[in-house]
Short mmCIF file of C-alpha atoms (C1' of nucleotides) in Angstrom, two decimals:
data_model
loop_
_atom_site.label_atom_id
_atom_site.label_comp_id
_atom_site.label_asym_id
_atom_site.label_seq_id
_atom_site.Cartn_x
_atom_site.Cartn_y
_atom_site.Cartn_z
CA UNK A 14 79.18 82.60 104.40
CA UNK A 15 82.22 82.60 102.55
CA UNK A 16 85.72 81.59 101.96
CA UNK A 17 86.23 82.81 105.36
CA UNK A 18 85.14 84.43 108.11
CA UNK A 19 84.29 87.76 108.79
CA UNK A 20 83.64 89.90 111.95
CA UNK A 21 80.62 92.19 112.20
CA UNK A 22 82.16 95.82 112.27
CA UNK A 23 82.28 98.22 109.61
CA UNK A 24 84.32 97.79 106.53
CA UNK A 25 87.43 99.93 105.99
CA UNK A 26 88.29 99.87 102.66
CA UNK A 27 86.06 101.52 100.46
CA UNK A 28 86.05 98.87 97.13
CA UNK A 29 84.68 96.12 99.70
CA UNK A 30 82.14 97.82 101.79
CA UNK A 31 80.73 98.84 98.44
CA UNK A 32 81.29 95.00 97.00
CA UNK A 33 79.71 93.48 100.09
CA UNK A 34 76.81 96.19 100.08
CA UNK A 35 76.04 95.06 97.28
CA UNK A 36 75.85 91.52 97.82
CA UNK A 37 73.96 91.67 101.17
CA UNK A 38 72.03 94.28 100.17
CA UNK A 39 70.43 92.11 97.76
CA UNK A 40 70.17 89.17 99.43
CA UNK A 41 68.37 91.25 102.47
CA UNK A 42 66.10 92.02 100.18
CA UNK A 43 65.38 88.69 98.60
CA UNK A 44 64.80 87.19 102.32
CA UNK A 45 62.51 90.16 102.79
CA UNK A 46 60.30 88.98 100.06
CA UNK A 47 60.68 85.36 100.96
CA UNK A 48 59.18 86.32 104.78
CA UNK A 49 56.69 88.17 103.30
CA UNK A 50 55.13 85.51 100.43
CA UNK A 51 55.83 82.39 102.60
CA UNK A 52 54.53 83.62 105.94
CA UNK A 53 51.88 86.19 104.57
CA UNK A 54 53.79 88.85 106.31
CA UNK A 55 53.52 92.88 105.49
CA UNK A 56 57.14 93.92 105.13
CA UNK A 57 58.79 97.19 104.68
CA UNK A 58 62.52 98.00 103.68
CA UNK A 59 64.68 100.55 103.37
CA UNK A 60 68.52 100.79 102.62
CA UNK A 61 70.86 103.46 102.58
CA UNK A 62 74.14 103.02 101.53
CA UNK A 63 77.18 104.78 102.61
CA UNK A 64 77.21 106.32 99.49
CA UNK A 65 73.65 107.36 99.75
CA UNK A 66 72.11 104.91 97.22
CA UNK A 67 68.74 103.99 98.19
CA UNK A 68 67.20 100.45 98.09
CA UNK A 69 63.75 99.20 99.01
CA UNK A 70 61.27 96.78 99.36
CA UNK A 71 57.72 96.83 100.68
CA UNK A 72 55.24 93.58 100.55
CA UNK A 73 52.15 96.10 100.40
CA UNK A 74 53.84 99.68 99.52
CA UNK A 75 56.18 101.20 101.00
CA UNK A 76 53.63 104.01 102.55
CA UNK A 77 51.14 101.47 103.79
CA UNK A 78 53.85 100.28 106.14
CA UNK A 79 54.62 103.37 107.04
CA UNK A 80 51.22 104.30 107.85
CA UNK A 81 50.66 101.02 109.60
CA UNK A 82 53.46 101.33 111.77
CA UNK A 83 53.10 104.62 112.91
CA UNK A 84 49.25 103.73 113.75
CA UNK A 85 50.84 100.69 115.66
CA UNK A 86 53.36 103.24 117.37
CA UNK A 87 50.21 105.71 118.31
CA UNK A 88 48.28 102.56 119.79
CA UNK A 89 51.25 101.05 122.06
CA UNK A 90 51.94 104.30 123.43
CA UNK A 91 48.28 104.86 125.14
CA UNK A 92 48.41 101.32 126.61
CA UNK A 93 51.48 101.89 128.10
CA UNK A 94 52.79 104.13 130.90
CA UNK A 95 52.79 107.77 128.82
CA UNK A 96 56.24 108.35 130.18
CA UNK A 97 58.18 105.21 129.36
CA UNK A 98 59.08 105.13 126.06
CA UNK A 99 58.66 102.55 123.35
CA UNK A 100 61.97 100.58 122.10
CA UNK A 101 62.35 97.83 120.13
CA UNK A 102 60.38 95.03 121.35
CA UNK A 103 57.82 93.45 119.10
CA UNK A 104 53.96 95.13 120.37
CA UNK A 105 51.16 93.91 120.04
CA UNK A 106 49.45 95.07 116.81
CA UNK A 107 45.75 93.37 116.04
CA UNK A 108 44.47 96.62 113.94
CA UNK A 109 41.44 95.06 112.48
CA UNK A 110 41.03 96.01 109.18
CA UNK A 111 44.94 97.39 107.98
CA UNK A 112 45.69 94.50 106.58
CA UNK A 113 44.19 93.06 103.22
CA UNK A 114 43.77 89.36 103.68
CA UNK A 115 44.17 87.63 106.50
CA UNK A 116 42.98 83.87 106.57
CA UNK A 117 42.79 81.97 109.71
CA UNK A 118 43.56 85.20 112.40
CA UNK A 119 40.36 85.12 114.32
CA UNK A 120 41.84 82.12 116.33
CA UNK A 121 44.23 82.95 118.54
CA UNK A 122 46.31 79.76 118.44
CA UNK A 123 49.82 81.09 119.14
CA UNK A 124 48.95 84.09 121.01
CA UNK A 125 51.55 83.94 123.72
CA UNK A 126 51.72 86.70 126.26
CA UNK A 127 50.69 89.36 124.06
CA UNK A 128 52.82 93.15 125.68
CA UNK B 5 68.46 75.72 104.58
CA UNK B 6 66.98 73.24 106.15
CA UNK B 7 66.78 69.76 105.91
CA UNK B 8 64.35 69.43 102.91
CA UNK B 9 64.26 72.19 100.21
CA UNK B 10 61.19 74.70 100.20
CA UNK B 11 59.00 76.83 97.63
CA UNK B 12 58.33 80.30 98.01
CA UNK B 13 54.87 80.08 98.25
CA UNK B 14 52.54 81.21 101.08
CA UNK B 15 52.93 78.16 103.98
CA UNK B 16 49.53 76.79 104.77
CA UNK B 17 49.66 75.31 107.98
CA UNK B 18 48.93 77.97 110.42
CA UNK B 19 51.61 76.48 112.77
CA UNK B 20 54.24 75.99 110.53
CA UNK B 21 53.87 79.76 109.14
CA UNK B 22 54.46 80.51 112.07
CA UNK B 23 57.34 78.82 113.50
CA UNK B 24 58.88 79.66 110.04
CA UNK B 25 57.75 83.69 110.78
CA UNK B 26 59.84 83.50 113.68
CA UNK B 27 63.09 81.72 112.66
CA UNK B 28 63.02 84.16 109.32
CA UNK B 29 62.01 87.20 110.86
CA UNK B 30 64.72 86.91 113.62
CA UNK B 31 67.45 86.13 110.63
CA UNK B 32 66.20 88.85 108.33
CA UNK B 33 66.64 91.17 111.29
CA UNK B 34 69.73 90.03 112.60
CA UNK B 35 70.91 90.95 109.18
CA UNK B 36 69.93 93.82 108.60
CA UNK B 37 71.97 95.07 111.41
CA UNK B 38 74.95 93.34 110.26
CA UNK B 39 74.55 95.17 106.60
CA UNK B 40 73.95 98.38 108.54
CA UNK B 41 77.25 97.92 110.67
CA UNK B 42 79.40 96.23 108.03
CA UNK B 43 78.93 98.67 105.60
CA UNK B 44 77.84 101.48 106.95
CA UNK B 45 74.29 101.85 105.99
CA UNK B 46 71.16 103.33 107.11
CA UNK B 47 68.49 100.57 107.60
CA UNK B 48 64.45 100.67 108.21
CA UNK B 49 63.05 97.33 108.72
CA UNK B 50 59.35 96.52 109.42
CA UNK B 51 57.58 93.40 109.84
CA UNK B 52 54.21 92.78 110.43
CA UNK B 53 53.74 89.19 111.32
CA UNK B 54 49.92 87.74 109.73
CA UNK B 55 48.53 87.88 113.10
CA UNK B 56 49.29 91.44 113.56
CA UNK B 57 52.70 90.95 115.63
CA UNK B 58 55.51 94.50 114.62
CA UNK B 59 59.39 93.03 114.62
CA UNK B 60 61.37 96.05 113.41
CA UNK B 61 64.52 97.45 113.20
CA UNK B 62 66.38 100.85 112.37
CA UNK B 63 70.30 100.86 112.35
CA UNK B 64 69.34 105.07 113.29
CA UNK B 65 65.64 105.17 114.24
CA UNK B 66 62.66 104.73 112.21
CA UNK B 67 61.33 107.87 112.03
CA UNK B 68 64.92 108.71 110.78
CA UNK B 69 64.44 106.64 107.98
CA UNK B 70 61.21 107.24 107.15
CA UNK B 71 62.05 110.87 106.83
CA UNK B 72 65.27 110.44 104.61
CA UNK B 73 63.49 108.33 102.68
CA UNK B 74 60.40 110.37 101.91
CA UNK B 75 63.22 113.12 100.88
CA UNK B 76 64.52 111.10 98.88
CA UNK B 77 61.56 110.29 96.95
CA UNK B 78 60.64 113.83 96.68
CA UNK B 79 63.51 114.70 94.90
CA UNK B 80 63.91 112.01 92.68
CA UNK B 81 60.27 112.68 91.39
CA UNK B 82 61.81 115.97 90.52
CA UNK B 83 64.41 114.72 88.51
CA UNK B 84 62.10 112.33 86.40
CA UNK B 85 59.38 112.82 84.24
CA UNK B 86 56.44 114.14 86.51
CA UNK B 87 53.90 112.20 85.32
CA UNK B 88 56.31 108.72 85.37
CA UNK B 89 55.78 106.82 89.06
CA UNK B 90 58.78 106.17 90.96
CA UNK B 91 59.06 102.18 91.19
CA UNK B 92 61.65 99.99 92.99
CA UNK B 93 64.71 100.66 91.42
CA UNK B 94 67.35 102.16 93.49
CA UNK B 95 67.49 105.80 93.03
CA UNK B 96 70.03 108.38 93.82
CA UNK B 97 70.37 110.04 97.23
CA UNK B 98 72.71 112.75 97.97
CA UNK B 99 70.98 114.05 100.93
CA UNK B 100 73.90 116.37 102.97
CA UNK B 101 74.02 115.95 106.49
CA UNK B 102 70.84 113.54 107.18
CA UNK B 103 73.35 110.97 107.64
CA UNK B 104 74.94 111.75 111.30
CA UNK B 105 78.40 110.22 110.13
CA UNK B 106 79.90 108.84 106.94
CA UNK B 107 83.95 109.03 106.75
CA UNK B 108 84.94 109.34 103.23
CA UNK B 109 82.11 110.30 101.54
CA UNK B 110 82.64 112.86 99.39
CA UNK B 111 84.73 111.17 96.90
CA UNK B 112 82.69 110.03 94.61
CA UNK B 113 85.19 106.74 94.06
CA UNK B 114 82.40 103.98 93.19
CA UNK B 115 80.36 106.21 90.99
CA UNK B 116 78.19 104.49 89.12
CA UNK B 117 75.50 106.19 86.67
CA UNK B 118 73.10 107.96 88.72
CA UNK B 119 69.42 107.65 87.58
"C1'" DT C 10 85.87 98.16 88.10
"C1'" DT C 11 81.79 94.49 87.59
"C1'" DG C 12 80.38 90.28 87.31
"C1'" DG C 13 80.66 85.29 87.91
"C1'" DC C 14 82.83 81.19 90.59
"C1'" DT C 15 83.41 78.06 94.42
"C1'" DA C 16 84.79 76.93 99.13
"C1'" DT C 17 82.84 77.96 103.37
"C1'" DC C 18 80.07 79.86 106.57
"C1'" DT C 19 75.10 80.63 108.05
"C1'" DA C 20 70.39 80.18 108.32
"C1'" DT C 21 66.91 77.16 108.91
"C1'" DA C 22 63.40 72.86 107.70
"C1'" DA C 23 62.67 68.83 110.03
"C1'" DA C 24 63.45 65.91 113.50
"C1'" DC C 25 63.92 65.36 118.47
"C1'" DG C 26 63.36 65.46 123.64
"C1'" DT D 11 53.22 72.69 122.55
"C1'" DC D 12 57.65 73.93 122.85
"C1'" DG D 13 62.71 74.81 122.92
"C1'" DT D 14 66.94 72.18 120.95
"C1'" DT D 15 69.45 69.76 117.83
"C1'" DT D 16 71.02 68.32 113.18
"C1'" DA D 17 71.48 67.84 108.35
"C1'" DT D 18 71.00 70.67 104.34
"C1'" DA D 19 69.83 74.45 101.47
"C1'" DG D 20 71.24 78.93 100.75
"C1'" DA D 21 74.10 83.12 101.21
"C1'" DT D 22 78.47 85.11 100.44
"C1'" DA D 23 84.00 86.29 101.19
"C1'" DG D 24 87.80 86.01 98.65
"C1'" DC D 25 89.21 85.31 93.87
"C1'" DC D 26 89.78 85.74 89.24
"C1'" DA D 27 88.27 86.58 84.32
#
DNA sequence: TTGGCTATCTATAAACG
DNA sequence: TCGTTTATAGATAGCCA
């Protein structure tokens, strides 16, 4: 999105990794919000930059993701096979109660294959 | 982007949140990996879709992030006034070695003021 | 640097099949 | 009820003040 195009690998010079950081960095975090207000999504967010600069954005708070997810984690591990691991596919996370409001959930319109 | 323009306001139609959930989570993922690649950066993303669903993504590995990030926190409530909360503006975070590689580093070229 | 300013490139809202 | 296909809105790479 620019006045040209751009391969994904990292950024050699110094001035426009930290230029382009910044300017992606922010919008990451704008779309994060967006997701979160127009589908009613809990989002978490965390940025590191090389420099060590942090940057974040949570829907909820940052440690109510945190907490969510790793009670997500716990549950998708015992309904799986113990040895395999989990990776990065979405699970299936229905932990009644974690999240605040939630209008319209008890009907499972889209549920597609859920794990 | 899209053919009409939208607010950012929670979408309604159960379907449509969806469909949108999807398209947006999928692009807010997609780049966050491109910001963690292009520049270098350490990136924790969670997403709880409303019906429960986890998308994530962690340019090292969540718990990774979750870790340097708590650090992070810790110290900077340090550096503060104790009884002043941490919000969401970026704070400094020199943590040595939690990073597994970042190539000239220690010159501190794009200084900025820290806190 | 440190931010703005477009020209372009992407993401995606609606429309289709 | 979907996955695909456009036409646009939005993000941003390269510049320049």
């Amino acid at each position: 999105m620019g006045r040209g195009k751009i391969s994904i690998r990292r950024i050699e010079n110094p001035t426009s990794r930290q230029v382009t950081f910044s300017k992606r960095s922010n919008g990451l975090l704008k779309k994060a919000k967006e997701l979160a207000i127009l589908c009613d999504a809990e989002v978490g967010l965390v940025i590191f930059s090389s420099t060590g600069r942090l940057h974040e954005y949570a829907s909820s708070s940052m440690v109510k993701v945190t907490e969510r997810y790793n009670k997500v984690k716990e549950e998708s591990r015992q309904l799986v096979d113990p040895t395999a691991d989990v990776k990065h596919q979405p699970v299936k996370a229905e932990v009644a109660g974690s999240s605040p409001v939630n209008p319209d959930l008890g009907s499972d319109k889209y549920a597609t294959t859920r794990l």
